[in-house]
Each structure stands twice: as structure tokens, then as C-alpha cells.
Tab-separated table of C-alpha atoms and ligand atoms in Angstrom:
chain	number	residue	atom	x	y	z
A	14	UNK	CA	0.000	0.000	0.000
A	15	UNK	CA	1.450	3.114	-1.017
A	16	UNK	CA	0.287	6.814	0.081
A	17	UNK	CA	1.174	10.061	-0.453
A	18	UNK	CA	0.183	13.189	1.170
A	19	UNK	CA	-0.048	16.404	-0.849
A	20	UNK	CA	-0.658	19.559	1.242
A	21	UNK	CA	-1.368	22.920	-0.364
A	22	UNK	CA	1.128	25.576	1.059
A	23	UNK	CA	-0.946	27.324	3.732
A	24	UNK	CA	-1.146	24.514	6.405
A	25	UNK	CA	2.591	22.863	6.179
A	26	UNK	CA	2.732	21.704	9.959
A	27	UNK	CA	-0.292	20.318	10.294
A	28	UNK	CA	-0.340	18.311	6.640
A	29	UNK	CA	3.421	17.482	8.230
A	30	UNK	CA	2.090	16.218	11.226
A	31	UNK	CA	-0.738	14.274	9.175
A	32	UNK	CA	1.719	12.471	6.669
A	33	UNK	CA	3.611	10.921	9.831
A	34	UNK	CA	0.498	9.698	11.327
A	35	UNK	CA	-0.899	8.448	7.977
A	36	UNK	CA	2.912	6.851	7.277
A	37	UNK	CA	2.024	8.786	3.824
A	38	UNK	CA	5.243	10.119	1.744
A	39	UNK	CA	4.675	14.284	1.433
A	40	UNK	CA	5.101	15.082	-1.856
A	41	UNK	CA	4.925	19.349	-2.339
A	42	UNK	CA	2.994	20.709	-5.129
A	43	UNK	CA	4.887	22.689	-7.412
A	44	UNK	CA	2.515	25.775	-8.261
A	45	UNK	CA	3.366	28.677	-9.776
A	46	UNK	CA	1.273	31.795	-11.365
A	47	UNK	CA	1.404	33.052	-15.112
A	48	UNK	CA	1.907	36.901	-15.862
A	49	UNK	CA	-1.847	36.760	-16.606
A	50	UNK	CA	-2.702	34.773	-13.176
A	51	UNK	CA	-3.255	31.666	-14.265
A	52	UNK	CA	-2.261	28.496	-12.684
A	53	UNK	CA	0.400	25.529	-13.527
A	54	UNK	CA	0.459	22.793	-11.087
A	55	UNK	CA	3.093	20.598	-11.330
A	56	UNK	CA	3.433	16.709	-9.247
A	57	UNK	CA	6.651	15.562	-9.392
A	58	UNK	CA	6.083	12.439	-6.883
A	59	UNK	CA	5.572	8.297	-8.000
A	60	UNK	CA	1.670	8.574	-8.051
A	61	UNK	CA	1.051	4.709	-9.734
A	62	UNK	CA	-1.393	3.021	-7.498
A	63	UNK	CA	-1.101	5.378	-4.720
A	64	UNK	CA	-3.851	6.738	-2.381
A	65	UNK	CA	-3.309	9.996	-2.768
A	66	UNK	CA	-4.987	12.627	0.114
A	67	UNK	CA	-4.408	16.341	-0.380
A	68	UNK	CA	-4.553	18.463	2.184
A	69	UNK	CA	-6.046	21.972	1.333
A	70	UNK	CA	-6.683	25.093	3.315
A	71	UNK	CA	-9.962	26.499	2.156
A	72	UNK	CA	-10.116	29.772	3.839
A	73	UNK	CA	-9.505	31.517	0.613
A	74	UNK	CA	-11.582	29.765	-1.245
A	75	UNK	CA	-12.090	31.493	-4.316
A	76	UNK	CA	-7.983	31.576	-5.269
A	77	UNK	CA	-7.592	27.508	-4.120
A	78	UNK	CA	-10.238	25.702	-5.556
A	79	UNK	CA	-9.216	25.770	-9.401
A	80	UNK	CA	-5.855	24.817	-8.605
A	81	UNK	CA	-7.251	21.785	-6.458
A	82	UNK	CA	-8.969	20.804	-8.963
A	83	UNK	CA	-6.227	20.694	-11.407
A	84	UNK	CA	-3.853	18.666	-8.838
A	85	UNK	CA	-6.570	16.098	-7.786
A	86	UNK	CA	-7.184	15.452	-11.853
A	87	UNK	CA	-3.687	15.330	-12.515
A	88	UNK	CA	-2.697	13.157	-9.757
A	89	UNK	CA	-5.549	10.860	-11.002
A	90	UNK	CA	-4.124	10.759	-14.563
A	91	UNK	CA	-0.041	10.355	-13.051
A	92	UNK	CA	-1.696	6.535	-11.235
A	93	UNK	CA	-3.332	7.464	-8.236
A	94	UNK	CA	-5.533	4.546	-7.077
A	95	UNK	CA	-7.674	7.218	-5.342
A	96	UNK	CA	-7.181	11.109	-4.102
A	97	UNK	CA	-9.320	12.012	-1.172
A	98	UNK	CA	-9.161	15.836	0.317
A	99	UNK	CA	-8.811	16.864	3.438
A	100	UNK	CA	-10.021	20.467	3.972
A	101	UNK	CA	-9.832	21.279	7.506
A	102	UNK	CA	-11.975	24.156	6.792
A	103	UNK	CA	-15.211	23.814	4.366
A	104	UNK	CA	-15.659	27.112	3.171
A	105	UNK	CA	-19.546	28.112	1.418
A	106	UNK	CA	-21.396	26.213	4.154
A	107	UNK	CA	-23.138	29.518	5.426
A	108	UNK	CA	-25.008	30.261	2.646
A	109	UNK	CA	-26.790	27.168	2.958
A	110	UNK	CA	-30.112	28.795	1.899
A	111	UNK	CA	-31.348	31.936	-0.444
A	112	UNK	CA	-32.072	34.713	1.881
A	113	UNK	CA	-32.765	37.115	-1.101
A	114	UNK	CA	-33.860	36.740	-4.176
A	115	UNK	CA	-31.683	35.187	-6.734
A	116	UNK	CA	-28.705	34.517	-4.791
A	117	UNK	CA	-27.097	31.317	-5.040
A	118	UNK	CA	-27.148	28.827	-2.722
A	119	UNK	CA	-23.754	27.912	-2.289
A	120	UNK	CA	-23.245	25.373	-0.130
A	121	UNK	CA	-24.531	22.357	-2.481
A	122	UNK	CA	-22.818	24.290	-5.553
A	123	UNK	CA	-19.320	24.342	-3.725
A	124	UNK	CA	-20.136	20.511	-2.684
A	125	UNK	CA	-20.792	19.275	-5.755
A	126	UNK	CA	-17.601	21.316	-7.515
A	127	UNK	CA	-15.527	19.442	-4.636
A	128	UNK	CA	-16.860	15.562	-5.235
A	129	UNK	CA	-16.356	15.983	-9.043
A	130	UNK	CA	-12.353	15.908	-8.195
A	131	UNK	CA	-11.710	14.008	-5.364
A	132	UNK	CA	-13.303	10.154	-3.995
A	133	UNK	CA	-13.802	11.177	-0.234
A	134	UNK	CA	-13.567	14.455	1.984
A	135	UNK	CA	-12.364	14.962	5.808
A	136	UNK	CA	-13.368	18.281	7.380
A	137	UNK	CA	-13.547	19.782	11.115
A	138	UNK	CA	-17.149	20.871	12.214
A	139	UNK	CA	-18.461	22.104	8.896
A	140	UNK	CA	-21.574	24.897	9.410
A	141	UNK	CA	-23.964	22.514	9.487
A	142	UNK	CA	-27.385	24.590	9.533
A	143	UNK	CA	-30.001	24.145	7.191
A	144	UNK	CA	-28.134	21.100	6.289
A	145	UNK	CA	-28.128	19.187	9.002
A	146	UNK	CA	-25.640	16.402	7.732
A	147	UNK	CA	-22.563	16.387	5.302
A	148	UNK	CA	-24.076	13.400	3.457
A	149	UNK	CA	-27.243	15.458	2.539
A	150	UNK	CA	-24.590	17.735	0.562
A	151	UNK	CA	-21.907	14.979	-0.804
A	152	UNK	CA	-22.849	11.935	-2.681
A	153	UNK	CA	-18.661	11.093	-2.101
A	154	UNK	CA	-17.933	9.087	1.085
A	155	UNK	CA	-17.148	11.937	3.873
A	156	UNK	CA	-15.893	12.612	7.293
A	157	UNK	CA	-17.613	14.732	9.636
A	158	UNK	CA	-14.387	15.199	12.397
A	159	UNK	CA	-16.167	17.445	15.348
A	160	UNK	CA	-13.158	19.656	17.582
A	161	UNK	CA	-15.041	19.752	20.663
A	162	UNK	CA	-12.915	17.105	22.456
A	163	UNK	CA	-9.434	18.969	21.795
A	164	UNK	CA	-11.147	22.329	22.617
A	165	UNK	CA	-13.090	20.523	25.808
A	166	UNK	CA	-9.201	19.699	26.821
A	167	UNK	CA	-8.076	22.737	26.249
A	168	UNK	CA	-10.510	24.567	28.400
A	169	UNK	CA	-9.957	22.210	30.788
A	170	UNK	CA	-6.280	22.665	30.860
A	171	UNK	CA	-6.151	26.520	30.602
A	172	UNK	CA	-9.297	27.862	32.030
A	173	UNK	CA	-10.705	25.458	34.287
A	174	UNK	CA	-13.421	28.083	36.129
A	175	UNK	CA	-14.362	29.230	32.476
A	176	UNK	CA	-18.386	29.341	31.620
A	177	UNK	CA	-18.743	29.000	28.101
A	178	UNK	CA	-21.322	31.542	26.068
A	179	UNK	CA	-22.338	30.813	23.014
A	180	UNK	CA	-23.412	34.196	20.791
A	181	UNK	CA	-26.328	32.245	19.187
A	182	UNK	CA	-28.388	29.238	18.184
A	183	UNK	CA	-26.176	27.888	16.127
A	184	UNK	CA	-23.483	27.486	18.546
A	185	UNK	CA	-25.072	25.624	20.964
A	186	UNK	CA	-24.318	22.248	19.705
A	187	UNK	CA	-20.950	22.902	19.382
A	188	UNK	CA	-20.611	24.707	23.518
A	189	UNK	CA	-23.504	21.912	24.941
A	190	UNK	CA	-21.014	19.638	23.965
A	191	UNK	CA	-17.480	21.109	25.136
A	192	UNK	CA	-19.108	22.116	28.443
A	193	UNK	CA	-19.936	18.663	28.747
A	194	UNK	CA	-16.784	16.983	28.273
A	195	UNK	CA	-14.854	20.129	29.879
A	196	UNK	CA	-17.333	19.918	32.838
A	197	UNK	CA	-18.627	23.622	33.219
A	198	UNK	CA	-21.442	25.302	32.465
A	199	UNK	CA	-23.020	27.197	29.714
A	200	UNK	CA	-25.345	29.993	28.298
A	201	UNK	CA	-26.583	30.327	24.562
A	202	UNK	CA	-27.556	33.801	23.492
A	203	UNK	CA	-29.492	35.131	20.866
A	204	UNK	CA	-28.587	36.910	18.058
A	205	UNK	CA	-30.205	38.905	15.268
A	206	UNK	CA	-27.915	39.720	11.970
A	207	UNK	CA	-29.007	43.134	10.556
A	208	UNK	CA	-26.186	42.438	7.813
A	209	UNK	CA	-22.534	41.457	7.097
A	210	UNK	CA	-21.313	43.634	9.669
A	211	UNK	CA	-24.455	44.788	11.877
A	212	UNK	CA	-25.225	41.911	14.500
A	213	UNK	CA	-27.057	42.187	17.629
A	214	UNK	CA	-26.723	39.689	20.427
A	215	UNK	CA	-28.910	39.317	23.676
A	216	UNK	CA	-27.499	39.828	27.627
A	217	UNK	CA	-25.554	37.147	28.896
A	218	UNK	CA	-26.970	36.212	32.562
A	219	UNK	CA	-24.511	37.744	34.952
A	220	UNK	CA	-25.597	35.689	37.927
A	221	UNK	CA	-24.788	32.366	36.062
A	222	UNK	CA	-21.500	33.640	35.271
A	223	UNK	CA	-20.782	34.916	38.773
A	224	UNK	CA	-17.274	33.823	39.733
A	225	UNK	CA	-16.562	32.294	36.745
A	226	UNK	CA	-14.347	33.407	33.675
A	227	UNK	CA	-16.098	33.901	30.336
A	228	UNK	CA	-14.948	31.803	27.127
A	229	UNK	CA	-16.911	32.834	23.979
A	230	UNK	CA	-17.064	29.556	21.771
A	231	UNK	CA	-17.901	29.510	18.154
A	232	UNK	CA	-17.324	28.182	15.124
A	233	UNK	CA	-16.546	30.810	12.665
A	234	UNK	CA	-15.111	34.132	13.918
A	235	UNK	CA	-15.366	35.825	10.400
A	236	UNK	CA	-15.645	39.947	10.802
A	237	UNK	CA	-15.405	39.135	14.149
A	238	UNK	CA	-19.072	41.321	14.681
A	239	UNK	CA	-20.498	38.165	17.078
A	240	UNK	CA	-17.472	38.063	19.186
A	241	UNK	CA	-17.399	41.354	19.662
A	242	UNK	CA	-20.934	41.784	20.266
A	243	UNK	CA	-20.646	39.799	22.814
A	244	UNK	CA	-17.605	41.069	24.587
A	245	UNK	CA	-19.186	44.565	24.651
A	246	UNK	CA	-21.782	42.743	27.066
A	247	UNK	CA	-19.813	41.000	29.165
A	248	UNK	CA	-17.501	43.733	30.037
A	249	UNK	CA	-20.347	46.069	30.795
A	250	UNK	CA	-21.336	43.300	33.502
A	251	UNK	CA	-17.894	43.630	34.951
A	252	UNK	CA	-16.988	39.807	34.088
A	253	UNK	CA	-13.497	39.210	33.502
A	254	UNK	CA	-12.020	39.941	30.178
A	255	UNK	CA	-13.280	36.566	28.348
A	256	UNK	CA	-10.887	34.497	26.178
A	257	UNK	CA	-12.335	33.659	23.071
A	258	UNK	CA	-12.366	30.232	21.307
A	259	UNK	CA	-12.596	29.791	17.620
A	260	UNK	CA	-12.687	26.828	15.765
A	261	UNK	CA	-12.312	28.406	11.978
A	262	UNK	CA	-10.254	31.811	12.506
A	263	UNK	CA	-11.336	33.197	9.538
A	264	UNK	CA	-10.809	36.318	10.476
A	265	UNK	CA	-11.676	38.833	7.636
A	266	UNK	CA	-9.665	41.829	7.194
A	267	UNK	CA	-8.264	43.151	10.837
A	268	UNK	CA	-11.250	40.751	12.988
A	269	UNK	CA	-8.404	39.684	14.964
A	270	UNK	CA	-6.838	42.680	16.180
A	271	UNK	CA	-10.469	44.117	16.904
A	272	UNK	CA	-11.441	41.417	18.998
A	273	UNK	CA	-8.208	42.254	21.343
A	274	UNK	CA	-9.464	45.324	21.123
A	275	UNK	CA	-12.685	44.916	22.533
A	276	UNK	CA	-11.301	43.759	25.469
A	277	UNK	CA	-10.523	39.894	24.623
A	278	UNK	CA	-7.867	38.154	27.048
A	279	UNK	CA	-6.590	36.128	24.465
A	280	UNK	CA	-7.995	34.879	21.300
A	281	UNK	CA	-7.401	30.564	20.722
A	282	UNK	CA	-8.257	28.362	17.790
A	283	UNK	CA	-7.740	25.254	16.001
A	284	UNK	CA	-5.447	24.902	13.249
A	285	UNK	CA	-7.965	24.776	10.692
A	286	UNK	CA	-6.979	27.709	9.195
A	287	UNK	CA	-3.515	28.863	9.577
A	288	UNK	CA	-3.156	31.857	12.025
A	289	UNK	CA	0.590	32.431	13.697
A	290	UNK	CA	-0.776	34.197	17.021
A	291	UNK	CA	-4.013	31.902	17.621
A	292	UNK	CA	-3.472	28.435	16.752
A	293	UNK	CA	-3.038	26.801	19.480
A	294	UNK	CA	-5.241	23.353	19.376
A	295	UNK	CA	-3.987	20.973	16.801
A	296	UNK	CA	-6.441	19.302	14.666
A	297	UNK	CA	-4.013	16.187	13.276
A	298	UNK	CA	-4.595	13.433	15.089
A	299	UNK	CA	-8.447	13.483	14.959
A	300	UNK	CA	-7.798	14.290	10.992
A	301	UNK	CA	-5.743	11.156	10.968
A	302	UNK	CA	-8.341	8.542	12.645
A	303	UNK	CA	-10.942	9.872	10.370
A	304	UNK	CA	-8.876	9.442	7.287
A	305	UNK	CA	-7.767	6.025	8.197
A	306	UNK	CA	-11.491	5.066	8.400
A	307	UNK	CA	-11.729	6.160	4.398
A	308	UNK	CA	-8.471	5.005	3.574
A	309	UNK	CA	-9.899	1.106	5.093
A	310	UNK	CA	-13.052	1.345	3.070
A	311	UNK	CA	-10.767	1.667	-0.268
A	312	UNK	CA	-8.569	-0.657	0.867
A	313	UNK	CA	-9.746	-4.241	-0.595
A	314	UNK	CA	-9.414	-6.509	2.401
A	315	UNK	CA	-7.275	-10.106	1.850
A	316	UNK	CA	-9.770	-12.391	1.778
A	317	UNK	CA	-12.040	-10.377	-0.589
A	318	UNK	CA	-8.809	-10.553	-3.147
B	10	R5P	C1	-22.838	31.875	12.139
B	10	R5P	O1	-23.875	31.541	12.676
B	10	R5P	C2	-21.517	31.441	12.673
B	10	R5P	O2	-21.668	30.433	13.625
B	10	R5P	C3	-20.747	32.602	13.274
B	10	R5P	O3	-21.399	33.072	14.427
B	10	R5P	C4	-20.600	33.712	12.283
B	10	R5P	O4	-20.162	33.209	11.061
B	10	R5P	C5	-19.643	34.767	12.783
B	10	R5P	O5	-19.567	35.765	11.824
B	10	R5P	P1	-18.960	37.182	12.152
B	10	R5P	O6	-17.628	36.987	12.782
B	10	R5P	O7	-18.880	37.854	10.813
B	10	R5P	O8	-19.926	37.890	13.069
């Protein structure tokens, strides 16, 4: 059995990381622009009969996804028994729905662009919403690989008299879940979006928090508006300044520096998306169990051969 791990430049250490735990060769991509912007990808790795899994960082999308398309075809035509991806970060899943008229939804569109390349797909918590599975969007075999536990330690490690808040709905399976396995408690809020930018979010209770230091969990911190929302209230109830936990730090434009601005003691996150001051929870060895799991279905066992 032969595999090969190809990472896409943006998350080195943790598609480093991944190869040794997958026993996979790394094999670099060689990718390089035109004067007019256009992409050459170029393998240079033994690809015959491998399983090849790329590993892509998502979080800019719009400039990735051409090129990983052109790798996982050309790996395909170079040998490669099979090329799964691993995106760490599944970008499009928000606009999982058309909330004005004649906007596209998305989330399938991006799915289905995805499974024409590659044979399976392993992702960390993917904004599951409207669509409450990954299988409702993917016809290709997929991994659903959920961060709480490694946040859930980290919390327990760091801030053990934290309360978790979650800014709204949405969160609360992902802080129901690390308060459970980090053993503290919790509060949901509510939030309204007015627009990209223009969230409000309800009052945190201050009694349940009492003693306690805050830890703002989400999945997404994108312009950083929920966060901050958020903050805003719990520094006006004279809470502790809250640490914030991210699992995507998507952070658009300056988010980051604007949630230490509002009064965030530190901001922490998984390495789903590559961020030098925040990454701090390491997302490999979950990746790796799930991709074994794919890697065995593929695999032909002896005594079927
Ligand atoms: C949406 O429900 C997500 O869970 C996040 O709360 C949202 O994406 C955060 O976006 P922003 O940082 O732009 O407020």
C-alpha cells in the first residue's frame, strides 16, 4: 500500500504532522502563477497506485479551488488509485439557503464542484445549519471530524473556572457539547444579523456567570461582529475579560486585532486555518483517525482478493 500526502502551502505543519500519522510520503505541489494569473500545477512524486490525500486550506476559497482541482485530476491521470481531500476548513457552508432573491445557494454548488475531483472528503465541524448532515450535501464518502474534544481539553487545561457563552443558536451544539466533556457550564444567546457587519446579540446572565471566567465559543469568527458583540456585554457586567475560542479563525480583514481590542484576554483556535498568534489546538490526530477510516473502506481486504 502506497500513500502520499499532498498539502497545499498554507497549512505545512499540520499536513506534516498528518503524513507521519498516515505513514504517507509528502510530496509538495509545485505551483506557480502566469503573468496573466493563471495556474500551472506541477506533481513531481511516484503517483502509480497510490492513495493519494491532499490536504487543502480552504479559507480563501475562491484563489484555491481551481488549482485543487487541477492537482486532484492530474494526480488521477499520473496513477493514483484514489485522491481524497482533506479540507480542515469547508468554506460556502453559510449560505446554505437563499435569503434574497436570486442569490445562489452555495453550499450544495461548492459541494458538488468538490466531489467531481476528489473520492472522499475529511473536514472539522463544517456549518452545518439548514443542512443538518454532510451526506445530505456529498454523494462522495465523507468525514464529519467534530473539535469539541481537543477544545473541551483545552478549556480544561487553561481555564478550568471558564463558563462558556455561546453568541447564538447555532453554537449551541458545538458549547452543549465542550461544556460537557470540559465539565462547566453554559449559556446560549441570541442573536439577530441586521447584515454582514451589523449583528445584535442578547445579555448574557450575569448571575450564572458569577465567579466564573467567560470563554466565547464559536465556530466561525469571520468579521469578528459576534465576538465582539458579545464582549461589549460582558464587560459592561464587569466579568473578567473573556478568552475567546474559535474553531475556523477566519478572520476577515483586521477581525483579529479588533477582537483584542474589545477587550478579549486572548484569542485561541484550532489549526484549521492557519493563524501564527491563535493556533493553538492541533487538529491532526483526529484528521488522521478519520482518514484512516476512508483510507480502510478503499482498501480491498485479503480475503475479498
Ligand atoms: C454563524 O452563525 C456562525 O456560527 C458565526 O457566528 C458567524 O459566522 C460569525 O460571523 P462574524 O464573525 O462575521 O460575526
Amino acid at each position: 500500500m502506497s500513500r502520499v500526502l499532498i498539502p497545499f502551502p498554507d497549512l505545512q505543519p499540520l499536513a506534516v504532522e498528518l503524513g507521519a500519522r498516515l505513514q504517507a510520503r509528502v510530496a509538495p505541489v509545485g505551483w506557480r502563477r502566469f503573468p496573466d494569473g493563471e495556474s500551472l500545477v506541477t506533481l513531481d512524486a511516484q503517483l502509480e497506485g497510490a492513495d493519494v490525500v491532499l490536504v487543502a486550506g480552504l479559507r480563501h476559497a475562491d484563489s484555491v479551488a481551481l488549482a485543487l482541482r487541477l492537482v486532484a485530476e492530474t494526480a488521477r491521470e499520473l496513477g493514483a488509485r484514489s485522491v481524497g481531500l482533506v479540507a480542515p476548513y469547508l468554506p460556502y457552508m453559510r449560505q446554505d439557503t437563499r435569503f434574497h432573491p436570486g442569490e445562489a445557494i452555495s453550499a450544495p454548488i461548492f459541494a458538488r464542484f468538490l466531489e467531481q475531483s476528489v473520492d472522499w472528503l475529511v473536514t472539522v465541524d463544517p456549518h452545518l445549519h439548514r443542512n443538518p448532515r454532510l451526506d445530505g450535501l456529498f454523494s462522495i464518502p465523507t468525514r464529519h471530524v467534530a473539535a469539541a474534544p481537543a477544545m473541551a481539553a483545552w478549556v480544561q487545561a487553561n481555564v478550568p473556572d471558564a463558563i462558556l457563552i455561546g453568541p447564538d443558536s447555532e453554537s449551541a451544539q458545538w458549547v452543549g457539547d465542550i461544556a460537557d466533556r470540559a465539565q462547566v457550564p453554559f449559556q446560549v444567546l441570541a442573536k439577530i444579523r441586521e447584515g454582514d457587519r451589523a449583528v445584535q446579540v442578547s445579555l448574557p446572565d450575569p448571575i450564572a456567570a458569577r465567579g466564573r471566567t467567560p470563554v466565547v465559543v464559536d465556530d466561525i469568527v469571520s468579521s469578528g461582529h459576534t465576538m465582539i458583540e458579545t464582549l461589549k456585554h460582558l464587560s459592561a457586567l464587569g466579568l473578567p475579560a473573556a478568552t475567546c475560542l474559535v474553531t475556523h479563525a477566519v478572520f476577515s480583514e483586521d477581525a483579529y486585532e479588533r477582537l483584542l481590542a474589545a477587550g478579549a484576554q486572548r484569542v485561541v483556535s484550532t489549526d484549521t486555518i492557519a493563524h501564527p498568534a491563535c493556533n493553538a489546538i492541533a487538529m491532526a490526530p483526529l484528521l488522521a483517525v478519520a482518514c484512516e477510516a476512508l483510507l480502510a473502506e478503499r482498501t480491498p481486504s485479503l480475503a475479498a482478493l
